[in-house]
Tab-separated table of C-alpha atoms in Angstrom:
chain	number	residue	atom	x	y	z
A	1	VAL	CA	0.058	0.058	0.144
A	2	CYS	CA	1.458	3.304	-0.984
A	3	SER	CA	0.970	6.328	1.238
A	4	SER	CA	-1.091	8.274	-1.295
A	5	ASP	CA	-3.390	5.359	-0.901
A	6	LEU	CA	-4.105	6.136	2.743
A	7	GLU	CA	-6.364	8.599	4.380
A	8	GLU	CA	-5.318	10.054	7.846
A	9	GLN	CA	-8.193	10.782	10.212
A	10	ALA	CA	-6.493	12.699	13.023
A	11	LEU	CA	-7.544	11.763	16.574
A	12	TYR	CA	-5.443	13.648	19.052
A	13	GLU	CA	-2.395	15.677	19.715
A	14	GLU	CA	-0.066	13.831	22.122
A	15	PRO	CA	2.792	16.263	23.265
A	16	MET	CA	6.306	14.745	23.087
A	17	ALA	CA	9.117	15.151	25.596
A	18	VAL	CA	12.930	14.914	25.372
A	19	VAL	CA	14.047	12.175	27.779
A	20	CYS	CA	17.339	10.914	29.406
A	21	ALA	CA	18.446	8.730	32.182
A	22	PRO	CA	17.933	10.245	35.727
A	23	SER	CA	21.698	10.437	36.005
A	24	HIS	CA	22.393	12.303	32.538
A	25	PRO	CA	24.836	15.262	32.771
A	26	LEU	CA	21.796	17.272	31.197
A	27	THR	CA	19.610	16.891	34.063
A	28	ARG	CA	21.915	19.116	35.902
A	29	ALA	CA	22.526	22.022	33.052
A	30	ARG	CA	21.384	25.199	33.894
A	31	PRO	CA	20.222	26.928	31.690
A	32	LEU	CA	19.581	24.282	29.054
A	33	ARG	CA	20.294	24.924	25.675
A	34	TRP	CA	18.997	23.089	22.731
A	35	GLN	CA	22.777	23.106	21.341
A	36	ALA	CA	23.906	20.922	24.350
A	37	LEU	CA	21.744	18.145	22.982
A	38	GLY	CA	23.863	17.684	19.848
A	39	HIS	CA	26.617	16.536	21.939
A	40	TYR	CA	25.094	13.193	23.026
A	41	PRO	CA	23.997	10.112	21.236
A	42	TRP	CA	20.193	9.912	20.221
A	43	ILE	CA	18.132	6.670	20.200
A	44	LEU	CA	15.953	7.662	17.091
A	45	PRO	CA	12.681	6.296	16.264
A	46	PRO	CA	12.516	3.779	13.647
A	47	GLU	CA	13.588	4.977	10.104
A	48	GLY	CA	10.493	5.688	8.009
A	49	SER	CA	8.065	6.381	10.964
A	50	ALA	CA	6.167	9.607	11.515
A	51	VAL	CA	7.813	10.356	14.731
A	52	ARG	CA	11.390	10.077	12.971
A	53	ALA	CA	10.385	12.311	10.289
A	54	ASP	CA	8.963	14.808	12.990
A	55	LEU	CA	12.156	14.688	15.139
A	56	GLU	CA	14.312	15.108	12.012
A	57	GLU	CA	12.413	17.994	11.242
A	58	LEU	CA	12.979	19.371	15.080
A	59	PHE	CA	16.723	18.912	14.484
A	60	ARG	CA	16.424	20.987	11.441
A	61	VAL	CA	14.570	23.784	12.890
A	62	ARG	CA	16.884	23.700	16.075
A	63	ARG	CA	19.960	23.523	13.534
A	64	LEU	CA	21.390	20.199	15.382
A	65	ALA	CA	23.451	17.638	13.999
A	66	PRO	CA	22.979	14.975	17.066
A	67	ARG	CA	25.163	12.080	17.456
A	68	ASP	CA	23.708	8.764	16.158
A	69	SER	CA	23.652	6.002	18.735
A	70	GLY	CA	23.033	3.430	16.093
A	71	ILE	CA	19.867	2.357	17.903
A	72	GLU	CA	16.433	2.627	16.671
A	73	CYS	CA	13.524	1.931	18.907
A	74	ALA	CA	9.912	2.880	19.243
A	75	SER	CA	9.063	1.314	22.661
A	76	PRO	CA	9.326	3.912	25.599
A	77	PHE	CA	10.111	1.138	28.340
A	78	ALA	CA	13.064	-0.184	26.231
A	79	ILE	CA	14.222	3.492	25.585
A	80	SER	CA	14.339	4.068	29.175
A	81	VAL	CA	16.443	0.989	29.821
A	82	LEU	CA	18.983	1.944	26.849
A	83	LEU	CA	18.772	5.679	28.264
A	84	ALA	CA	21.084	4.624	31.295
A	85	GLU	CA	23.357	2.391	29.486
A	86	LEU	CA	24.074	5.001	26.455
A	87	GLN	CA	23.730	8.210	28.306
A	88	ALA	CA	21.535	9.017	25.601
A	89	LEU	CA	18.703	11.160	24.616
A	90	ALA	CA	15.409	10.298	22.994
A	91	VAL	CA	11.686	11.480	22.711
A	92	CYS	CA	8.689	9.713	23.588
A	93	PRO	CA	5.218	10.706	24.184
A	94	ARG	CA	5.104	13.102	27.466
A	95	ALA	CA	2.136	11.284	28.803
A	96	ILE	CA	4.410	7.919	29.030
A	97	ALA	CA	7.341	9.846	30.035
A	98	VAL	CA	5.430	11.152	33.232
A	99	HIS	CA	4.722	7.676	34.269
A	100	LEU	CA	8.229	6.458	33.670
A	101	GLU	CA	9.722	9.442	35.220
A	102	ALA	CA	7.490	8.859	38.611
A	103	ASP	CA	9.122	5.033	38.264
A	104	GLY	CA	12.278	6.676	38.208
A	105	LEU	CA	13.116	5.157	34.923
A	106	LEU	CA	13.978	8.260	32.940
A	107	THR	CA	13.963	12.057	33.310
A	108	ARG	CA	12.094	14.937	31.040
A	109	LEU	CA	14.295	17.720	29.828
A	110	PRO	CA	12.835	21.070	30.667
A	111	LEU	CA	12.783	21.852	26.825
A	112	PRO	CA	9.683	23.146	25.372
A	113	LEU	CA	9.186	21.203	21.851
A	114	PRO	CA	8.068	23.346	18.712
A	115	LYS	CA	5.186	22.209	17.160
A	116	VAL	CA	6.839	19.752	14.626
A	117	PHE	CA	5.200	16.469	15.747
A	118	GLY	CA	1.991	15.441	13.790
A	119	PRO	CA	-1.434	14.083	15.584
A	120	ASN	CA	-1.774	10.526	16.550
A	121	SER	CA	-4.117	9.115	13.516
A	122	ALA	CA	-6.089	6.507	12.242
A	123	MET	CA	-5.135	5.312	8.715
A	124	THR	CA	-7.816	3.729	6.345
A	125	LEU	CA	-7.749	3.120	2.738
A	126	ARG	CA	-8.787	6.146	0.498
A	127	GLY	CA	-12.174	5.767	-1.403
A	128	SER	CA	-13.287	2.586	0.161
A	129	ASP	CA	-16.168	2.200	2.248
A	130	PRO	CA	-15.589	0.893	5.862
A	131	THR	CA	-17.185	-2.363	6.778
A	132	PRO	CA	-19.831	-1.932	9.566
A	133	ALA	CA	-17.228	-3.464	12.219
A	134	MET	CA	-14.375	-0.829	10.883
A	135	GLN	CA	-16.809	2.078	11.057
A	136	ALA	CA	-17.922	0.711	15.093
A	137	PHE	CA	-14.023	0.542	15.396
A	138	LEU	CA	-13.279	4.104	14.218
A	139	GLU	CA	-16.089	5.480	16.270
A	140	ALA	CA	-15.042	3.857	19.196
A	141	LEU	CA	-11.520	4.955	18.857
A	142	LYS	CA	-12.949	8.570	18.361
A	143	THR	CA	-14.799	8.343	21.332
A	144	ALA	CA	-11.945	6.627	23.687
A	145	THR	CA	-9.512	9.605	22.503
A	146	ARG	CA	-12.073	12.395	22.848
A	147	HIS	CA	-10.625	13.480	26.300
A	148	GLU	CA	-7.056	13.616	24.628
A	149	ARG	CA	-8.454	16.393	22.384
A	150	ALA	CA	-8.897	18.676	25.166
A	151	PRO	CA	-6.127	21.177	25.891
A	152	HIS	CA	-3.691	19.983	28.591
């Protein structure tokens, strides 16, 4: 399936956070500047993912050439383990980062992220009529994510 064959239905915006291990030197950096993030390796989202494209846009906007750790990962829990081993940086959804931070597994860096990350969306095949089951699923998904649409 080609991306032009897909239709995106935005569900909600999920703010992202830059995260690191609680022991990372940047947790003590004051003031924390974007350029400092380029001195450390990054655990990147998988190549071809929307989050990877958005993160690369963030690097471009901030004029960063971050060090690549050679690791790609989409699992926030796995990222939290790798952060400590590599003294690396990563991004993950803020809501998940808050929980992992409360458990002492990572730290959110106090950097506001510019609006480069897109919404969480449902993708359907363009021009096709959804089956009743698919329509019910999409409606349930919209209902379940409705609380996420409100400003935090």
